[in-house]
Short mmCIF file of C-alpha atoms in Angstrom, two decimals:
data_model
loop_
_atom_site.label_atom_id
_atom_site.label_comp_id
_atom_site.label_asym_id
_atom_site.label_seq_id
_atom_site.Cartn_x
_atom_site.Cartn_y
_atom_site.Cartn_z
CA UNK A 165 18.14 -2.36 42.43
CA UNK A 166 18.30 -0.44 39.11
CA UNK A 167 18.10 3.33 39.58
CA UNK A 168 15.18 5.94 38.84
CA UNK A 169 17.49 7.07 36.26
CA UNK A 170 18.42 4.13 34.84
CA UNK A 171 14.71 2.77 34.68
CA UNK A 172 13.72 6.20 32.87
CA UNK A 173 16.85 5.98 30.29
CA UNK A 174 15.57 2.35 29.74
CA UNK A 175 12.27 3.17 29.18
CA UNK A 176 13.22 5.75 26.96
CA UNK A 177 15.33 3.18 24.61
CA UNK A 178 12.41 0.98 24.90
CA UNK A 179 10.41 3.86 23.13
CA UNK A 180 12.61 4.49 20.88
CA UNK A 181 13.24 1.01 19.71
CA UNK A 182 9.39 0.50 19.65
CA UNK A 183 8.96 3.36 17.14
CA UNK A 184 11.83 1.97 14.81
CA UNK A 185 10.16 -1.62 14.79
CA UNK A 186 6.94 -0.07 13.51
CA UNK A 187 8.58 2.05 10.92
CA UNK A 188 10.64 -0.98 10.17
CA UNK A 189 7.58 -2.75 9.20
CA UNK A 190 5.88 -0.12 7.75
CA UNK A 191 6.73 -1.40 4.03
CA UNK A 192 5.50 -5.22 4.92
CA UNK A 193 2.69 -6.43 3.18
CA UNK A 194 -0.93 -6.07 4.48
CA UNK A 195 -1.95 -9.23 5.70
CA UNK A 196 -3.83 -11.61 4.13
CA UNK A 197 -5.04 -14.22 6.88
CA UNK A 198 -8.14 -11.73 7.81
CA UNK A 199 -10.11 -9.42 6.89
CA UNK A 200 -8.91 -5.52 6.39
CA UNK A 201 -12.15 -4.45 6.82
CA UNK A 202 -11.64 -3.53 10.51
CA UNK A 203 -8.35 -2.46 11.60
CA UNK A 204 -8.18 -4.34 15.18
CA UNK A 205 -8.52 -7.27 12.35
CA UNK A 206 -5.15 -6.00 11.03
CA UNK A 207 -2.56 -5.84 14.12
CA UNK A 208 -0.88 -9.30 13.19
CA UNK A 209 0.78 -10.71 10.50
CA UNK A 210 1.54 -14.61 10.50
CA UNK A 211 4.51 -16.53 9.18
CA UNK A 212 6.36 -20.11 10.27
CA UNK A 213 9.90 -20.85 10.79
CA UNK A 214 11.24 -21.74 7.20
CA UNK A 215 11.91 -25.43 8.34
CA UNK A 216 8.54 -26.45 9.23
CA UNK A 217 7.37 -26.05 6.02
CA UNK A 218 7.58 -29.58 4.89
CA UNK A 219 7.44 -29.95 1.15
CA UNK A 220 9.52 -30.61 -1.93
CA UNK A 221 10.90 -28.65 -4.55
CA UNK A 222 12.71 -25.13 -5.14
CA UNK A 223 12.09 -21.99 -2.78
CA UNK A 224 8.97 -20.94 -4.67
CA UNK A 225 6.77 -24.17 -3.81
CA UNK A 226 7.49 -22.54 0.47
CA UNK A 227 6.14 -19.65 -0.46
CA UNK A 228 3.51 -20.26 -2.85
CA UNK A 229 2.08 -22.78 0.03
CA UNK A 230 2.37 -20.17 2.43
CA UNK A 231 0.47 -17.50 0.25
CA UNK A 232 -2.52 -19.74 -0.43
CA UNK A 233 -2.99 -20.94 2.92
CA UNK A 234 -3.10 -17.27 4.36
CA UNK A 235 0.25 -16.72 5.93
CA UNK A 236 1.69 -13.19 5.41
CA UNK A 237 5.67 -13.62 5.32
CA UNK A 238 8.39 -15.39 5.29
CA UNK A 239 11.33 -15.93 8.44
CA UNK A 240 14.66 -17.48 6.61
CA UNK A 241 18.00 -19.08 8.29
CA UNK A 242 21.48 -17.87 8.13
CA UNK A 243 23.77 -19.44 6.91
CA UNK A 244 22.49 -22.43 4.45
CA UNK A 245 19.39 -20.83 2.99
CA UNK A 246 18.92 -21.14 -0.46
CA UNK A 247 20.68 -18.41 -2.70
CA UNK A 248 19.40 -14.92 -2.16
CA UNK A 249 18.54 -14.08 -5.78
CA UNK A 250 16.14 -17.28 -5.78
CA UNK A 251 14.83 -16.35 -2.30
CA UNK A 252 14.05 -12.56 -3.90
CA UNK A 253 12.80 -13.92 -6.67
CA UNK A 254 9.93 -15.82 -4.57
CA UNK A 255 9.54 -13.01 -2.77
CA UNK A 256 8.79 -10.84 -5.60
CA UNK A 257 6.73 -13.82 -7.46
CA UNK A 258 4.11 -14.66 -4.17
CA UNK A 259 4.08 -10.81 -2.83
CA UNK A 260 5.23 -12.59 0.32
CA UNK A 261 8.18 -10.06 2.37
CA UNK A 262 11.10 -12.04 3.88
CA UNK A 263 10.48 -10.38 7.55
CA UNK A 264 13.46 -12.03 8.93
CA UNK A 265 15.75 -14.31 9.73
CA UNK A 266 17.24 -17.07 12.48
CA UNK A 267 20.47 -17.20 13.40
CA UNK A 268 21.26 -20.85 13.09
CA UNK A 269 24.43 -21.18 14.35
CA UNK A 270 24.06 -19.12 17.92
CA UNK A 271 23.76 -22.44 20.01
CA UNK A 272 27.09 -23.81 18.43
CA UNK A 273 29.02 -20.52 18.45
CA UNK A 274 27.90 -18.98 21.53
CA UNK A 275 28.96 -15.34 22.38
CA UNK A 276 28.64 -16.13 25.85
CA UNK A 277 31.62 -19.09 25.40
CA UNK A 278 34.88 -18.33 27.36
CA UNK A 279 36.81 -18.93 24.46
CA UNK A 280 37.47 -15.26 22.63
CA UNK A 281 38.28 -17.67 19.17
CA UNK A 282 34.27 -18.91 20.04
CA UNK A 283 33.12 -15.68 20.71
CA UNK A 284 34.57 -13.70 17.40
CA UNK A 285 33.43 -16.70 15.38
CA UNK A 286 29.33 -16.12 16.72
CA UNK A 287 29.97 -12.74 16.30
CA UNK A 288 31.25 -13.31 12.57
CA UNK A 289 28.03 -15.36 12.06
CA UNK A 290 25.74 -12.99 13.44
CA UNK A 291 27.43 -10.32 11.45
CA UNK A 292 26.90 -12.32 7.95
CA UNK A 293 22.85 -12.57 9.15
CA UNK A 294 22.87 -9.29 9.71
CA UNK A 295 24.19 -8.68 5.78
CA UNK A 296 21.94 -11.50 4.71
CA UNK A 297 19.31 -10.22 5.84
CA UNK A 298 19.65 -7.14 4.29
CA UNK A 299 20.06 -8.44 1.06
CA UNK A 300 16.62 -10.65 1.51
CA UNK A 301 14.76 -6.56 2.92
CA UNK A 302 14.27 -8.11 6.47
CA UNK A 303 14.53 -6.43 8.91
CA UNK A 304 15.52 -8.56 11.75
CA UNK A 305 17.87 -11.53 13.11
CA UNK A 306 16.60 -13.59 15.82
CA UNK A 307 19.76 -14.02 18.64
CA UNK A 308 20.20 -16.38 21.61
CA UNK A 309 22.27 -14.70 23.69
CA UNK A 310 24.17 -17.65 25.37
CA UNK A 311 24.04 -20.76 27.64
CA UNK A 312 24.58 -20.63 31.15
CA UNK A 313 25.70 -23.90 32.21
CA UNK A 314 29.36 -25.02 33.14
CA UNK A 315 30.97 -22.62 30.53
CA UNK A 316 29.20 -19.76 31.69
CA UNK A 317 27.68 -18.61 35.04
CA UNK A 318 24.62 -16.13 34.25
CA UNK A 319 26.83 -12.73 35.09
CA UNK A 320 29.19 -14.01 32.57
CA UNK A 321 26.54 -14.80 29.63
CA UNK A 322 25.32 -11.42 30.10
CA UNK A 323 28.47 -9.55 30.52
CA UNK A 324 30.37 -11.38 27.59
CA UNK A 325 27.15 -11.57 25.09
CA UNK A 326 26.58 -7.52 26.14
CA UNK A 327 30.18 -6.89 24.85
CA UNK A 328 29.66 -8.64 21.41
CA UNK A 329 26.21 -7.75 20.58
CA UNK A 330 27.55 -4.22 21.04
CA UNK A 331 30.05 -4.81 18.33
CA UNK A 332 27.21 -5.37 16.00
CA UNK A 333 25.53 -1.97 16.19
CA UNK A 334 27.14 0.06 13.89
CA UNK A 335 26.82 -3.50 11.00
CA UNK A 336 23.23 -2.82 12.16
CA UNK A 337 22.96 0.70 11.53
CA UNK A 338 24.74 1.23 8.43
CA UNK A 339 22.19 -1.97 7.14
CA UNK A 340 18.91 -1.13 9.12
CA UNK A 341 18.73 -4.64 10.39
CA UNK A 342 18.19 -4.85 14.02
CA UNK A 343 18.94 -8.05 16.25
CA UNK A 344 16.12 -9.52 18.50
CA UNK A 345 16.94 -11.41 21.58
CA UNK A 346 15.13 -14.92 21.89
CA UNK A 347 13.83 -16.37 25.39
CA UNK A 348 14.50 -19.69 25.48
CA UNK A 349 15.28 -22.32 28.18
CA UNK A 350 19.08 -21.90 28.40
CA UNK A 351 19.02 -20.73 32.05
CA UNK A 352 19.17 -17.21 30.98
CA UNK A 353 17.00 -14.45 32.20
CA UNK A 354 13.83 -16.42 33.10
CA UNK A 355 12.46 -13.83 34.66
CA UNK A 356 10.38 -10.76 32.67
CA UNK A 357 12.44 -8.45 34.69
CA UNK A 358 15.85 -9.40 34.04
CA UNK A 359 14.94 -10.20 30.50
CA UNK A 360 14.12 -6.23 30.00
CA UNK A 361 17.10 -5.10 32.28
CA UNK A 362 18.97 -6.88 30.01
CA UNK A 363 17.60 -5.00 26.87
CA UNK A 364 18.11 -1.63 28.58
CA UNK A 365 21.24 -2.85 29.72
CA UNK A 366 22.63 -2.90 25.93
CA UNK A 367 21.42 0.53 25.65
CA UNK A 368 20.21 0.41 21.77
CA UNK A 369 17.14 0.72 19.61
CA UNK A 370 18.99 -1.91 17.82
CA UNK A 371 18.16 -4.36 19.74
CA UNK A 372 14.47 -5.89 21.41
CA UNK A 373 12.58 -8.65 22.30
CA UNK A 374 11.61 -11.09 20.24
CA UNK A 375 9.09 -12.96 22.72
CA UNK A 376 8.33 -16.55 22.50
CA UNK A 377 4.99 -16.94 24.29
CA UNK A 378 5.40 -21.04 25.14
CA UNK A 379 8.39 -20.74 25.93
CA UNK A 380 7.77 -18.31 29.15
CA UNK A 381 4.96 -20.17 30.48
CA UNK A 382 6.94 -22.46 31.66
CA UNK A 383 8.51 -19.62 34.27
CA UNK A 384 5.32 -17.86 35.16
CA UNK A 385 2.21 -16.58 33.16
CA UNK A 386 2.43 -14.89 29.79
CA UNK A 387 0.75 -12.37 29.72
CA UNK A 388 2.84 -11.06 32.32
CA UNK A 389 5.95 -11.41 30.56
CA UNK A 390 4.15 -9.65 27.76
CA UNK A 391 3.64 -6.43 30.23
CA UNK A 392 6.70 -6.29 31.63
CA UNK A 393 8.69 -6.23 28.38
CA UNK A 394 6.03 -3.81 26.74
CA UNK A 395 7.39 -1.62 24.00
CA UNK A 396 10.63 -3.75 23.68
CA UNK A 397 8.95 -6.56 22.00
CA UNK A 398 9.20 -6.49 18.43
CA UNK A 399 8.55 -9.80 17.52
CA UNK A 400 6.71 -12.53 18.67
CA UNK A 401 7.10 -16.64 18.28
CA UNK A 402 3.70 -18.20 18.13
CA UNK A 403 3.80 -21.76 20.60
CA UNK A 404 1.82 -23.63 23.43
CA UNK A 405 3.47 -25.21 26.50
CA UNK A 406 1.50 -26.92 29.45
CA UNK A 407 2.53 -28.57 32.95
CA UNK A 408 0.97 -31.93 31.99
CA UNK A 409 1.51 -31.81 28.01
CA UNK A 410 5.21 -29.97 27.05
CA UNK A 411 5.03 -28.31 24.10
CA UNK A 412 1.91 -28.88 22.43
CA UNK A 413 -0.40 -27.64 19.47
CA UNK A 414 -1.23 -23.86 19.83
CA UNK A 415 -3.98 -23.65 22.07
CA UNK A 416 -4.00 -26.58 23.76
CA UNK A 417 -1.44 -26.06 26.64
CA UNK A 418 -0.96 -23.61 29.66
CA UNK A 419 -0.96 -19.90 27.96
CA UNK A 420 -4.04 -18.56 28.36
CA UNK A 421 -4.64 -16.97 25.60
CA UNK A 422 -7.44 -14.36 25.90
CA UNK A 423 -5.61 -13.38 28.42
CA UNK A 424 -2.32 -12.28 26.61
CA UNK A 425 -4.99 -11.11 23.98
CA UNK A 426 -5.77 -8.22 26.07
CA UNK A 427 -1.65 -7.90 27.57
CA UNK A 428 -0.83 -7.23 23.61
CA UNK A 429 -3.33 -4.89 23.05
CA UNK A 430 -2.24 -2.98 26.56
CA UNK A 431 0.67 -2.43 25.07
CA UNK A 432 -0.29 -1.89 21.62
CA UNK A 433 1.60 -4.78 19.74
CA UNK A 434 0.39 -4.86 16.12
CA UNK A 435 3.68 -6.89 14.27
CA UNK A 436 4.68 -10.69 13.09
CA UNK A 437 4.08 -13.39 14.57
CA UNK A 438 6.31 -16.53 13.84
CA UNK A 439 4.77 -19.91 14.44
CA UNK A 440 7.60 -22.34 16.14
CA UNK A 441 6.11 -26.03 16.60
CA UNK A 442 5.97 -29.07 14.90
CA UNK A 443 5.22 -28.63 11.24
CA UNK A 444 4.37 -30.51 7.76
CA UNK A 445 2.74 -29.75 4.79
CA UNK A 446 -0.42 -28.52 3.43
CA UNK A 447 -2.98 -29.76 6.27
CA UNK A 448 -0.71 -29.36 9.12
CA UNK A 449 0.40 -25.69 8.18
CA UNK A 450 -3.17 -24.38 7.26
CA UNK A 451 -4.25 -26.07 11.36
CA UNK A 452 -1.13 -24.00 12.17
CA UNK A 453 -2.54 -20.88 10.79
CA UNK A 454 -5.95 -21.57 11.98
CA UNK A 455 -4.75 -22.48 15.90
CA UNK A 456 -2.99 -18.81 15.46
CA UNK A 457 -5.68 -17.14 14.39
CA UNK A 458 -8.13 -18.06 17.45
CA UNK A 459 -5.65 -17.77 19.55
CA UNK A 460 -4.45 -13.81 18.70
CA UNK A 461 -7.95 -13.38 17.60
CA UNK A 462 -9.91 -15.02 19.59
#
């Protein structure tokens, strides 16, 4: 059982990592999808994964779609995104912030691996997000941590991910990036507890949630997950997931929605919100931003 110290120290990185997110995001964009004219109207800001955007032409034709159908930012991939001065100039163009980016190679080049060649090649990748984006003025890279599985029992993804992550800090300091940790079904912390030991077990402001909201429900109900991590969340990934359906449009699985409605606003959460489901072009992303919208709005 953790100690009383521990849980306080915890709790008082959590804090602390909780006031760097929202001074992080304090030069984002207001948002767009809703109205400013009440500021409970104002706590989230909506984006999609760069992928699901599913149309032709150069950078400018994503972002241009995803200004005019309401959607306040942008979330990239490292590596093979498009060059960073075209990305800027998008950016700059559509008044739409890059708010972050994936990590696309963590599942390939796991830090939890029991190869050290493995390991310091993740680490190199997560290192070059880290600089990317920087260069793009995010301000975060999305991390799994690991796979437990035969490689990797779950003490080992968590002691040998701990150790490289850790390596990172300073590249996130000196660059003011900080790396968010992903839940996802790779056998790792599936629990809202050991999810936030874990995060206090790293120790830094440099590092927090970011929260997939389908993706628990499968483990136990949402909005619980959502209490338990509290302050640590930084981000949040925007999907649906039911018993009887899988993964399924936003509002039409398991998480019950007005329900982690009222978890976020216990806890004060006012940040980005990534959509992460099946996407397309212009109808299917503006149904995308619509689903979000009644379901963190209600």
């Amino acid at each position: 059982m953790m100690s009383l110290s521990r849980r306080r120290f915890g709790a008082s990185l959590a804090a602390s990592a909780a006031g760097a997110a929202l001074a992080s995001m304090a030069h984002a964009s207001k948002p767009s999808s809703v109205s400013t004219d009440n500021d409970n109207l104002c706590r989230f800001r909506f984006a999609v994964k760069w992928g699901m955007i599913e149309i032709d032409g150069p950078p400018l034709n994503r972002f241009r779609l995803c200004r005019e159908l309401g959607y306040d930012g942008m979330e990239l991939i490292s590596p093979g995104q498009p060059s960073t001065n075209e990305l800027l100039s998008a950016s700059t163009e559509t008044g739409l912030p890059v708010h972050g980016l994936v990590n696309e190679r963590h599942w390939q080049l796991r830090l939890s691996s029991p190869e050290v060649a493995v390991r310091d090649q993740g680490r190199a990748i997560l290192e070059q997000a880290i600089r990317d984006c920087a260069a793009l003025r995010g301000h975060t890279v999305l991390l799994v941590p690991g796979v437990v599985g035969p490689e990797a029992t779950h003490d080992q993804v968590w002691s040998r991910s701990l150790a490289e992550i850790r390596k990172v800090l300073p590249l996130c300091s000196t660059h003011g990036v900080r790396v968010l940790i992903e839940n996802v079904w790779n056998g790792f912390c599936e629990t809202p507890e050991t999810y936030r030991d874990y995060l206090d077990a790293i120790g830094s402001p440099w590092v927090g949630a970011y929260l997939d909201l389908g993706n628990c429900r499968k483990f136990g109900p949402t909005e619980d997950w959502v209490r338990t991590l509290g302050p640590r969340i930084v981000k949040l990934d925007v999907k649906d997931w039911g018993a009887a359906k899988g993964f399924c449009k936003i509002g039409e699985g398991d998480v019950d929605w007005p329900a982690v409605r009222t978890a976020l606003a216990e806890i004060g959460y006012s940040g980005w919100c990534t959509a992460e489901v099946t996407g397309g072009g212009r109808d299917r992303l503006a149904d995308i931003h619509q689903r979000m919208t009644n379901a963190l709005y209600g």
